[in-house]
Coordinates of C-alpha atoms in Angstrom, one line a residue:
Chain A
X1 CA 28.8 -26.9 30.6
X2 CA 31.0 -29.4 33.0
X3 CA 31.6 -32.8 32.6
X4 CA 28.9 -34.8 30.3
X5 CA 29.0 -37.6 32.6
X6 CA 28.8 -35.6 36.7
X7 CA 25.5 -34.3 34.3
X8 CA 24.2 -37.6 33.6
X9 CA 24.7 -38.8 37.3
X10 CA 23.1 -35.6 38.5
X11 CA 19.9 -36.0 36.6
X12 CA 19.7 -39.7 37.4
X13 CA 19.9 -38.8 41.1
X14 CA 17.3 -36.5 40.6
X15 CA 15.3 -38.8 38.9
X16 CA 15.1 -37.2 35.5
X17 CA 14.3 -39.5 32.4
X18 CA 15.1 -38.7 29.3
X19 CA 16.0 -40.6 26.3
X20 CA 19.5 -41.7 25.7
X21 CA 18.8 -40.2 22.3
X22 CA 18.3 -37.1 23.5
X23 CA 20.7 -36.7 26.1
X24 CA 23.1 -34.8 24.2
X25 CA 20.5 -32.7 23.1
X26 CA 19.5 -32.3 26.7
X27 CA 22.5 -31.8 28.4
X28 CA 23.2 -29.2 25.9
X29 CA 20.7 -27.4 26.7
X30 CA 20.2 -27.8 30.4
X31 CA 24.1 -28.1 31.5
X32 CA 24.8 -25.0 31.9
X33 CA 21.5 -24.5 34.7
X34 CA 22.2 -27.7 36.2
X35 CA 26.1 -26.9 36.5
X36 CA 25.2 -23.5 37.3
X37 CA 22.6 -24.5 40.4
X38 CA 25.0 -25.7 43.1
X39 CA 27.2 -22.6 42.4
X40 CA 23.9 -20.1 42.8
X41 CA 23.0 -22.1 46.3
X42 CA 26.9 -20.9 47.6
X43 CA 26.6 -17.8 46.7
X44 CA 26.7 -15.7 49.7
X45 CA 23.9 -13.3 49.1
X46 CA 24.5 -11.8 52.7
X47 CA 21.3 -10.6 54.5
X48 CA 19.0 -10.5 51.1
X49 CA 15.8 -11.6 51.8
X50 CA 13.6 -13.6 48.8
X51 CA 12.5 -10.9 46.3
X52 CA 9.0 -9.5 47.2
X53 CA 7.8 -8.1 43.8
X54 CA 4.2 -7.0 44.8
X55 CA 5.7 -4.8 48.2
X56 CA 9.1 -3.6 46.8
X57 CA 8.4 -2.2 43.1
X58 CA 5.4 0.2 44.7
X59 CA 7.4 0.6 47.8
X60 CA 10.0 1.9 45.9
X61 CA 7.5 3.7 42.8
X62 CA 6.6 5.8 45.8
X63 CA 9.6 7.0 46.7
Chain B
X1 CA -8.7 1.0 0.5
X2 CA -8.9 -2.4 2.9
X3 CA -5.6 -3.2 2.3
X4 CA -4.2 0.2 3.2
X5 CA -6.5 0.0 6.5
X6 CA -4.9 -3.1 7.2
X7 CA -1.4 -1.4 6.5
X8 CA -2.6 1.4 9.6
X9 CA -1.0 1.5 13.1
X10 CA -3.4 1.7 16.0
X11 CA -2.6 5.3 16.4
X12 CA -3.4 6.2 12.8
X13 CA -6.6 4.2 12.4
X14 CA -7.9 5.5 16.0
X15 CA -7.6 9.4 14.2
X16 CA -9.0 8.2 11.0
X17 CA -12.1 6.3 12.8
X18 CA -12.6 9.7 15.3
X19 CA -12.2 11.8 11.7
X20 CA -15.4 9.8 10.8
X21 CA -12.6 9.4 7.8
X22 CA -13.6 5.3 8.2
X23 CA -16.1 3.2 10.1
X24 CA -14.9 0.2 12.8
X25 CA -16.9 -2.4 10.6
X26 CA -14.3 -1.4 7.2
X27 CA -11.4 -1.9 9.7
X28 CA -12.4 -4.8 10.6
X29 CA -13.3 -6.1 7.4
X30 CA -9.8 -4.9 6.0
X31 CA -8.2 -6.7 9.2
X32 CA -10.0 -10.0 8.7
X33 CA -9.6 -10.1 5.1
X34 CA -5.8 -9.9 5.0
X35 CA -5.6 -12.4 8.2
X36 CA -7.5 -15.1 5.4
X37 CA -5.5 -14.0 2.9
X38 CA -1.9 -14.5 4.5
X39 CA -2.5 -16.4 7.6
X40 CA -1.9 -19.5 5.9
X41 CA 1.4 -18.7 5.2
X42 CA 2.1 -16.6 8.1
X43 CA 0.7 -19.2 10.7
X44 CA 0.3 -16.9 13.4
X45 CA -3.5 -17.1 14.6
X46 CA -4.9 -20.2 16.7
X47 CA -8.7 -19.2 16.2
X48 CA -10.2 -16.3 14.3
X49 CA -13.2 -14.6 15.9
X50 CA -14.8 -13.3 12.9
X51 CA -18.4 -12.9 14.0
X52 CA -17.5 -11.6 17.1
X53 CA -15.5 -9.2 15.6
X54 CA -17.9 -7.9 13.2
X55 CA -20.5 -7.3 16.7
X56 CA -18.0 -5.7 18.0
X57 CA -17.0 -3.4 15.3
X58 CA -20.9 -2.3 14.8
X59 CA -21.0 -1.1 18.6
X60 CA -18.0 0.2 18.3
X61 CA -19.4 2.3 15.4
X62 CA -22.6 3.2 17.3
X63 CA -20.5 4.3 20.1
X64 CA -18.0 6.6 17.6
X65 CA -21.8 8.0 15.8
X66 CA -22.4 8.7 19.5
X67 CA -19.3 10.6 20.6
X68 CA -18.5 8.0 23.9
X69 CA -16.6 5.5 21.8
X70 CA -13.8 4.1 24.3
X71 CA -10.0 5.2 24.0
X72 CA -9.8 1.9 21.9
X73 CA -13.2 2.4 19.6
X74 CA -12.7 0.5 16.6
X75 CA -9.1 -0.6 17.0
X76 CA -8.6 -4.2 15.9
X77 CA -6.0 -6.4 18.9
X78 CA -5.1 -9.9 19.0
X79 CA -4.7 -11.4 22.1
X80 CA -2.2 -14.8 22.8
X81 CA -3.8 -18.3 23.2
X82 CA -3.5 -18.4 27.0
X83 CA -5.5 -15.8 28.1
X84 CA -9.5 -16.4 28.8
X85 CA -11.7 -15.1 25.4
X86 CA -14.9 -15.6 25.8
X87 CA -16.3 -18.7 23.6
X88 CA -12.9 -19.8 22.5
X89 CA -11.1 -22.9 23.6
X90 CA -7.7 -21.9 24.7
X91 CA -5.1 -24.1 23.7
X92 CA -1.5 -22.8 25.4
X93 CA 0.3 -24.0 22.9
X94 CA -0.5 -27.1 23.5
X95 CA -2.0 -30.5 22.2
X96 CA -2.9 -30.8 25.7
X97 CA -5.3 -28.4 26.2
X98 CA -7.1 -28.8 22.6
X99 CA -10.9 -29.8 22.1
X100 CA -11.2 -28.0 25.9
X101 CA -14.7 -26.6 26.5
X102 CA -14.7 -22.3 25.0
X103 CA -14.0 -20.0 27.9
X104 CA -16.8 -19.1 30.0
X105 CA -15.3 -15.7 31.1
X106 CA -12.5 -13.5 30.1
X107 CA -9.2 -12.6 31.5
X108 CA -9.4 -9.1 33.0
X109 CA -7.1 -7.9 30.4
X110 CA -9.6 -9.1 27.4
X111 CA -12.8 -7.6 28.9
X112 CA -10.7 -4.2 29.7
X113 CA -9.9 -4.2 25.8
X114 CA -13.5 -4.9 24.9
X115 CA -14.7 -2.2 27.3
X116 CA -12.3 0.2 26.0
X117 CA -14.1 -0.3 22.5
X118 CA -11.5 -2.5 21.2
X119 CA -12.2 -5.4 18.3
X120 CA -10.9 -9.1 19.4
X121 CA -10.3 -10.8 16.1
X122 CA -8.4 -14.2 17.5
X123 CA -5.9 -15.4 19.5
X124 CA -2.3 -16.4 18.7
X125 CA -0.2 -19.3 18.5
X126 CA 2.6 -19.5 21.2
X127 CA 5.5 -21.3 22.1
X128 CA 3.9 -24.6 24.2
X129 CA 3.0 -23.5 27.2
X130 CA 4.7 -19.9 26.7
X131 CA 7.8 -22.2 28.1
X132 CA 10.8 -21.2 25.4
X133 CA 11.7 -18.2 23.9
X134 CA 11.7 -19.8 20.6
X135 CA 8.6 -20.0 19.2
X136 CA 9.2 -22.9 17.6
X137 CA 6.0 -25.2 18.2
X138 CA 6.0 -28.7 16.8
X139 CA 3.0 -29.7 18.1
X140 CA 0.6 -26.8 16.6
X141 CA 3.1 -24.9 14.4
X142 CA 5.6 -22.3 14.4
X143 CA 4.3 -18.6 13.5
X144 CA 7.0 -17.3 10.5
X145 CA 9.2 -14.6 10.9
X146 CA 8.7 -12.5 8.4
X147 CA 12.1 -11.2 8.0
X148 CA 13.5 -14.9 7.4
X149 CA 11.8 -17.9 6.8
X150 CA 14.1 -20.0 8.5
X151 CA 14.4 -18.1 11.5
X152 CA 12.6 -18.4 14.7
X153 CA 10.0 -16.0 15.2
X154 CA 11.1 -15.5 19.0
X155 CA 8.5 -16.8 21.9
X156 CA 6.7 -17.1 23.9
X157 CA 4.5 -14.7 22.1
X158 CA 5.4 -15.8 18.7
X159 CA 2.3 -15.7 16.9
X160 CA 1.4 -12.2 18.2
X161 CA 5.2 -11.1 17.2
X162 CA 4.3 -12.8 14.0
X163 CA 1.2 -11.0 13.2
X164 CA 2.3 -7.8 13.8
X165 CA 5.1 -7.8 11.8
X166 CA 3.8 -9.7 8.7
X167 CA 0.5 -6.6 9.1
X168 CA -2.0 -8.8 10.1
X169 CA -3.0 -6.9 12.7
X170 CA -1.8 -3.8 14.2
X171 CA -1.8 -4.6 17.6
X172 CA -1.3 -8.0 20.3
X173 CA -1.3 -9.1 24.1
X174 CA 1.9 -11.1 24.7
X175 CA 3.0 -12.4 28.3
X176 CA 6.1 -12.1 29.1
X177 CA 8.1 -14.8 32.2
X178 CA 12.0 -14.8 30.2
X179 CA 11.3 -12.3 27.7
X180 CA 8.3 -13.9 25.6
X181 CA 6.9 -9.9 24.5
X182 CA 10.8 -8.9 24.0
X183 CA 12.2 -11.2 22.0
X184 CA 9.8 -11.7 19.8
X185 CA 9.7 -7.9 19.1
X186 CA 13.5 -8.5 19.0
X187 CA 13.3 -11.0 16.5
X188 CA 10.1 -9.4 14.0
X189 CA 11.5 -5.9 14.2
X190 CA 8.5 -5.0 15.9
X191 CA 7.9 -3.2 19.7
X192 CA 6.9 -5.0 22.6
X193 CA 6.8 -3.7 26.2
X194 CA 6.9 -5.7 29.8
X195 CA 5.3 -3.4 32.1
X196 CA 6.4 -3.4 35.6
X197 CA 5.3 -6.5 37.7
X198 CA 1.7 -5.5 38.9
X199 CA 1.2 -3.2 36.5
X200 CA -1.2 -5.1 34.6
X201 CA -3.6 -7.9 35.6
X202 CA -2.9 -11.7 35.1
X203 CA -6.2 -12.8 36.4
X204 CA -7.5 -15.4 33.4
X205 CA -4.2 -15.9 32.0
X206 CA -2.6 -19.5 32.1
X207 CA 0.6 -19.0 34.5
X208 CA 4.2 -20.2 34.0
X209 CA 5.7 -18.2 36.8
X210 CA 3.8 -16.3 39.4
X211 CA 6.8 -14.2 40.2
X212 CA 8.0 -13.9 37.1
X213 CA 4.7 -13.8 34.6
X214 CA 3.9 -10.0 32.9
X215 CA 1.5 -9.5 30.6
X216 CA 1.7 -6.5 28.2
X217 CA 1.4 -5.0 24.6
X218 CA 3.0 -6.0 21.1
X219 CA 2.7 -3.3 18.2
X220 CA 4.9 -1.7 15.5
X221 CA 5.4 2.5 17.4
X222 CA 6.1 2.8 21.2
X223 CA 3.0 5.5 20.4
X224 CA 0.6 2.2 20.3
X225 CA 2.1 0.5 22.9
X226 CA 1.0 3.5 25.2
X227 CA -2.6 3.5 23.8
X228 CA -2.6 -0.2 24.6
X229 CA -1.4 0.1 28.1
X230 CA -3.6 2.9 28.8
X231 CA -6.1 0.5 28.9
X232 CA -4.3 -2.9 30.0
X233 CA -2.9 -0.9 33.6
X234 CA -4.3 -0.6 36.6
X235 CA -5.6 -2.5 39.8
X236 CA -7.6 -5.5 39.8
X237 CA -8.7 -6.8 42.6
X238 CA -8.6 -10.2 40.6
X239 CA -4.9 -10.6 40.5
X240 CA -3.4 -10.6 44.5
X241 CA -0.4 -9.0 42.6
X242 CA -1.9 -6.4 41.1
X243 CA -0.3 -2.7 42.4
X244 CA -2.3 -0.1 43.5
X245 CA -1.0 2.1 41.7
X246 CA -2.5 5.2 39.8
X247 CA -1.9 5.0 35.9
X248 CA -0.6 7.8 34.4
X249 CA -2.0 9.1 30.6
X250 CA 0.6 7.3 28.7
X251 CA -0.4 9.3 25.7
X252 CA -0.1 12.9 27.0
X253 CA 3.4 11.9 28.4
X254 CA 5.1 10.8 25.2
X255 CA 6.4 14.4 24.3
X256 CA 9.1 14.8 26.4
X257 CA 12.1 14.5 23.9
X258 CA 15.7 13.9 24.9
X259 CA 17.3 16.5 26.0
X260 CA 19.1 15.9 29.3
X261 CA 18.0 12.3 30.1
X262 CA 20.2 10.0 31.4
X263 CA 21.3 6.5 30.1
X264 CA 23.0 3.7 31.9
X265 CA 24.6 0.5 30.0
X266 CA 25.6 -2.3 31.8
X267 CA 28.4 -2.9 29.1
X268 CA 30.2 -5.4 30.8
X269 CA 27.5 -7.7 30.9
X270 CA 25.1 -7.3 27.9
X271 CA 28.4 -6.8 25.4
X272 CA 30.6 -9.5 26.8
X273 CA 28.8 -12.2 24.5
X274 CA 27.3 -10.8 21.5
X275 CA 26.8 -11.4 17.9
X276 CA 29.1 -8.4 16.2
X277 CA 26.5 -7.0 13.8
X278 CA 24.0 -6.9 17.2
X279 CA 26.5 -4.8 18.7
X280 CA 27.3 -2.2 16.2
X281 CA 23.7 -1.5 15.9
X282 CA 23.1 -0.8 19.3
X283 CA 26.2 1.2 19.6
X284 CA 25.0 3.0 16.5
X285 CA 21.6 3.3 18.6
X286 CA 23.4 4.8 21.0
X287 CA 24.8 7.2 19.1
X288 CA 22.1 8.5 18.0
X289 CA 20.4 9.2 21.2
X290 CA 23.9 11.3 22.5
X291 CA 23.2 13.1 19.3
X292 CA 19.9 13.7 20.3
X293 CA 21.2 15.5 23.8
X294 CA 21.2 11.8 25.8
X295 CA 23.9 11.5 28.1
X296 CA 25.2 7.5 27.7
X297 CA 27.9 6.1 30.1
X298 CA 28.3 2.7 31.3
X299 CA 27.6 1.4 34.4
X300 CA 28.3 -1.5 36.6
X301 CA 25.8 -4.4 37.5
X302 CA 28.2 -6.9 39.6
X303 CA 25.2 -9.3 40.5
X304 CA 24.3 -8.8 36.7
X305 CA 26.3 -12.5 35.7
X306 CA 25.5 -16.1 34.0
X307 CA 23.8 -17.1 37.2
X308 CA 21.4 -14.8 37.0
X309 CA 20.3 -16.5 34.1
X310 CA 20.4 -19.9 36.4
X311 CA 18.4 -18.0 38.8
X312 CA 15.9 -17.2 36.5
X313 CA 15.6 -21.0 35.5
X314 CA 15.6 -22.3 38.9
X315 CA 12.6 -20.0 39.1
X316 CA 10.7 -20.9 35.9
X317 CA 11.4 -24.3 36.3
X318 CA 10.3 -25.1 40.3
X319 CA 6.6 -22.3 39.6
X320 CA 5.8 -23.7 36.4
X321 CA 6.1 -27.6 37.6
X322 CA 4.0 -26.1 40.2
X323 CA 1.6 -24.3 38.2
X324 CA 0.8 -26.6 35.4
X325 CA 1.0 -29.8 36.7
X326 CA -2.5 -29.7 38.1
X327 CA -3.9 -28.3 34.3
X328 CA -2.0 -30.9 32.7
X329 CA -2.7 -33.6 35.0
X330 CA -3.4 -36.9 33.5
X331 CA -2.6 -35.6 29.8
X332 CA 0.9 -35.4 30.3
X333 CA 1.6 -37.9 27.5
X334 CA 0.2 -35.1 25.1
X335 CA 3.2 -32.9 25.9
X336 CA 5.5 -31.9 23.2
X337 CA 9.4 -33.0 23.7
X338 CA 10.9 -30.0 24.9
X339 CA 7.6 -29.5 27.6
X340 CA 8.1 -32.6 29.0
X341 CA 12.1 -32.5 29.1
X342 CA 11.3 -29.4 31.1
X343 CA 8.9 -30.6 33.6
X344 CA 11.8 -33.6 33.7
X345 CA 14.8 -31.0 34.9
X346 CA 12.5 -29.4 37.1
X347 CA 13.7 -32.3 39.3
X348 CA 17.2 -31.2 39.7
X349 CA 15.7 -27.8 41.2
X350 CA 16.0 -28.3 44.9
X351 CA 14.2 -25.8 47.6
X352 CA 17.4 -24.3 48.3
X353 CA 18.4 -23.4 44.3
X354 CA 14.9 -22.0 44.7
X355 CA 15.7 -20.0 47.8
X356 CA 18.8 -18.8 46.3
X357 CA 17.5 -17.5 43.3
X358 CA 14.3 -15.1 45.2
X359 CA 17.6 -13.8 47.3
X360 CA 19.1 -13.1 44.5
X361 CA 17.0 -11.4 42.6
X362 CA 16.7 -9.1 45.7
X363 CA 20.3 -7.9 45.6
X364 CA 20.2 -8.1 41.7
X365 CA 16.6 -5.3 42.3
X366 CA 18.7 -3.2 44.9
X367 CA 21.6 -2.9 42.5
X368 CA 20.0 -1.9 39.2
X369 CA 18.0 0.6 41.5
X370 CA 21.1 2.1 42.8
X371 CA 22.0 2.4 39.6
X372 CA 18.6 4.0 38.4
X373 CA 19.0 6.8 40.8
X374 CA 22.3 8.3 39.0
X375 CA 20.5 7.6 35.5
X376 CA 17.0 7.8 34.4
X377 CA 17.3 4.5 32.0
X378 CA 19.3 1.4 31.5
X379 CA 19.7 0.5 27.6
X380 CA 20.8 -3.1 26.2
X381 CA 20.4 -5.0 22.7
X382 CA 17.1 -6.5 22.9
X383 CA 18.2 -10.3 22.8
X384 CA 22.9 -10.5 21.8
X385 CA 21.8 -12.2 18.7
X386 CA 19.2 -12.0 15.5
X387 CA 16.8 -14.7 15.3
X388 CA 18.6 -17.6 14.9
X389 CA 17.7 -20.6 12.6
X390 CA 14.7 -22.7 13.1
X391 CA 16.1 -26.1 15.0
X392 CA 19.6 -24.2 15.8
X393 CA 20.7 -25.6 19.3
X394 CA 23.8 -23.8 19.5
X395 CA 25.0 -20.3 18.5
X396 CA 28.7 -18.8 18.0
X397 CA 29.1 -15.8 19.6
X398 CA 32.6 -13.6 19.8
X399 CA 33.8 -17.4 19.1
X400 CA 32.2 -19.1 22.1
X401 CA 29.8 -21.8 22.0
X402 CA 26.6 -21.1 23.8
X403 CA 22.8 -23.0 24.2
X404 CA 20.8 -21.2 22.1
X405 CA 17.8 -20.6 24.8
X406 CA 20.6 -19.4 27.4
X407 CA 21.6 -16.7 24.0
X408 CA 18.4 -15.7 23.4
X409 CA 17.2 -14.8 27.1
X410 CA 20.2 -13.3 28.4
X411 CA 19.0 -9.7 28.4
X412 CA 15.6 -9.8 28.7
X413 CA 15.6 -12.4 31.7
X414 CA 17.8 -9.9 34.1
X415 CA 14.4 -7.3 33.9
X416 CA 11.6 -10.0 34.7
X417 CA 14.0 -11.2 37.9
X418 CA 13.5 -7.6 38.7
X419 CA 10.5 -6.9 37.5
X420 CA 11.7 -3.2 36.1
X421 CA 9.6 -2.0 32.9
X422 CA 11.4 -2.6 29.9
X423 CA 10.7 -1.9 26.3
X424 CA 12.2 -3.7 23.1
X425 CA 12.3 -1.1 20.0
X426 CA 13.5 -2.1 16.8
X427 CA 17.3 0.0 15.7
X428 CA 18.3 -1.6 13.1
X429 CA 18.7 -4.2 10.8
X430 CA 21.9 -7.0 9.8
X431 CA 23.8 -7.1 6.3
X432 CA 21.5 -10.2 6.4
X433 CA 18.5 -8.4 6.6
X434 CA 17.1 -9.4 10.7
X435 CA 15.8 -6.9 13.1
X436 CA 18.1 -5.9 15.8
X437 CA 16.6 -4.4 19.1
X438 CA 17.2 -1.8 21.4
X439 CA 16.1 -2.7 25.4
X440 CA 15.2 0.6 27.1
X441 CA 14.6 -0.1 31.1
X442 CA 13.0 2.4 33.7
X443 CA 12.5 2.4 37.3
X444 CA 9.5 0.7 39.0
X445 CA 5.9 1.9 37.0
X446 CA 7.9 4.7 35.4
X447 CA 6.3 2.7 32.2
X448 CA 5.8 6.9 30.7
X449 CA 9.5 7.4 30.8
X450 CA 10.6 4.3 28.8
X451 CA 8.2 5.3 26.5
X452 CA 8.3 8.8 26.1
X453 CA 12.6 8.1 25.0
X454 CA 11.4 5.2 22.8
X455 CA 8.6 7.1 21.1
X456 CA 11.4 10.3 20.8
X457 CA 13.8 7.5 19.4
X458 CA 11.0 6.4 16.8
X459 CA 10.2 10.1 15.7
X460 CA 13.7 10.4 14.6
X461 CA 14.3 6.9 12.9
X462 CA 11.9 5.0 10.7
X463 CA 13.0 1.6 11.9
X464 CA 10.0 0.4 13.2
X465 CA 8.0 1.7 10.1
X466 CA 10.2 -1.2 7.4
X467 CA 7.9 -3.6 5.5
X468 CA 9.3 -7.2 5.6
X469 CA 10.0 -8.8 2.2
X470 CA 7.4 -11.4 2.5

């Protein structure tokens, strides 16, 4: 999940508000997203496009 | 009599009503009754269209007297509480949306089941805003799972999961962004299928996830589920996604049997983190396909990894702040907690997590169709765990801690990134008595295969046919 507290600062940059009841609760279930984001934006995905759903599953039905 | 009617799958009633062995209106009646007579216990129905339902039932016995009732004539569906019914007020699951004017219209989905003969009689509770695979609902109620009372029915689609399995009705709709007709099916030991994106209309259905958002069928055979979709597929010039695409007769299609097809299982991935009882009855599943002439090996899905699941989330997150916030707008205060802790982490989403995640459900798509030209079907466990307890945040799994949302949607959320059919049987059941599932996944609208090996699967077993204790 990462450190509890790089999560706190992360959602206060972002702006989130939530409880300081409920922040464990929270973090438990969102650390794992948040601390996977940054890792997802470095991926290097080489020359994949966005998925196009509605041209490449009939595209590809066709085949 | 009513009570055995109300015992009947879709398939069976459909030959009993063509027999002329019943009429649409006893159906209907048997339905109804045992929806007042458990419903307050099972929780599963936000509004019951009795009246309606009874009109309905009389056409559809004029039309049967006739000889040109529809493929559906008769047949008794629910349908969740976010798609348009005509003269009902459509919650979502949420406070939010209560004491809202009744539908004007229908989604195209409803109106193809009423023209198909088929008997509306309600709507279902859902997990707020079909946002969590829970089910859990604070605000309006949680449907029970009828295999454990203090177990989590599985959402979204948790009142239709619910009211199949405790025989309240034979058949649902369920939508499906994370797994919400899967898990549920999962967790209620019932079957549940996500058609291929495009497949079936989303026009009049409240969105969570354009890219991500399926709408399809909940009933207790894979033989049902093909009636349903029958019905449910096909273009509509209402929905920009919908494919055009010709729709095969699911039905004739189902008799195919095993012999010499192919199944692929990303082992790695959907075993690496899994509750031990889960994975002995898949395996056992497994077994008894090979024994059925299936070849099984494993296969490898290097993009299939925890960020997928992050992808997923960066998705849901970013299209449903962007899809609901103008519904909600001024209400917002009328959210439940986990809603609006939601909307809240939406913020952390930037445009380039966004970005990241469409690019990477492309190489994810071009992987698992590699895969699906060397085998004609992937197979996981429906969801790595049984339905955990009601107001469990965490699970323990081979030891390891993990967030009980990111448990439950780690094997259905991989096929809605891709958009693949895949179909969620029941094959088994713990020491502890909870339905474990078996995820069957085909190629893009090859819906008739995944059915045709879940139907074969269903002929030899009787999983899908135990009564719950209560």
């Amino acid at each position: 999940m990462g450190d509890p507290e790089i999560l706190k600062g992360r959602l206060r940059a972002a702006g989130v508000s939530v409880p300081d009841t409920l922040a464990e609760m929270v973090l438990l279930a969102a650390g794992p997203l948040i601390g996977a984001l940054d890792e997802l934006a470095a991926l290097d995905l080489g020359d994949a496009e966005p998925f196009s759903p509605t041209t490449r599953l009939p595209a590809d039905a066709a085949r | 009599m009513s009570a055995a009617l109300a015992d009947l799958s879709l398939a069976e009633l459909r030959r009993a009503l063509r027999a002329r062995e019943t009429t649409a209106r006893a159906v209907t009646e048997a339905v109804l009754a045992r929806v007042q007579e458990r419903d307050g216990h099972v929780h599963a129905f936000a509004s019951v269209t009795a009246d309606a339902a009874l009109g309905a039932a009389r056409d559809a016995d004029e039309a049967l007297a006739r000889g040109s009732g529809g493929p559906l004539a008769g047949l008794p569906v629910a349908v969740k509480d976010l798609m348009a019914v005509r003269g009902v007020a459509r919650t979502n699951g949420s406070r939010v949306f209560q004491g809202e004017a009744p539908a004007t219209s229908e989604a195209t989905v409803v109106a193809r089941l009423r023209a198909a003969g088929a008997v509306i009689v309600g709507t279902t509770h859902l997990h707020e805003l079909a946002f969590g695979p829970t089910g859990v609902n604070p605000e309006l109620g949680t449907p029970r799972n009828a295999w454990g009372a203090d177990r989590v029915p599985g959402g979204s689609s948790s009142g239709s999961g619910a009211a199949v399995a405790a025989r309240l009705v034979p058949g649902a709709l369920g939508t499906d962004t994370g797994g919400s007709i899967r898990i549920p099916a999962s967790f209620c030991g019932i079957s549940g299928l996500k058609p291929t994106y495009g497949r079936v209309s989303r026009a009049g259905v409240t969105p969570l996830s354009w890219t991500l958002d399926h709408v399809g069928p909940m009933a207790r055979s894979v033989e049902d589920l093909g009636l349903l979709l029958g019905v449910l597929a096909g273009h509509d010039p209402a929905d920009a996604t919908s494919a055009r695409l010709p729709v095969p007769d699911y039905g004739a299609l189902l008799d195919r049997g095993l012999r010499g097809v192919r199944i692929g299982v990303p082992r790695d991935y959907s075993l690496k983190v899994a509750d031990p009882e889960v994975a002995a009855g898949f395996d056992r599943a497994l077994a008894e396909l090979r024994s059925a002439g299936v070849a099984v090996t494993d296969v490898s899905l290097p993009t299939l990894t925890p960020l997928a699941a992050a992808a997923l989330g960066a998705i849901i997150l970013t299209e449903a702040n962007a899809a609901l916030e103008p519904l909600i707008g001024t209400r917002r205060d009328r959210l439940g907690l986990e809603a609006r802790v939601y909307f809240e982490f939406a913020k952390v989403v930037t445009g380039g997590h966004y970005v990241a995640a469409q690019r990477l459900r492309t190489r994810l798509y071009t992987e698992m169709l590699g895969v699906l030209e060397r085998v004609d079907l992937l197979a996981t466990p429906g969801t790595v765990l049984p339905a955990p307890r009601i107001g469990e945040l965490q699970v323990r799994l081979d030891g390891v801690e993990v967030g009980t949302t990111d448990a439950i949607t780690r094997l259905t959320g991989p096929f809605n990134l891709t958009g693949l059919p895949a179909l969620v049987i029941p094959c088994g059941f713990t020491g502890g008595g909870l339905p474990i599932g078996l995820q069957l996944v085909g190629r893009p609208f090859a819906e008739a295969d995944v059915l045709a090996v879940g139907h074969a699967y269903q002929r030899s077993t009787d999983w899908h046919r135990r009564v719950p204790p209560g």
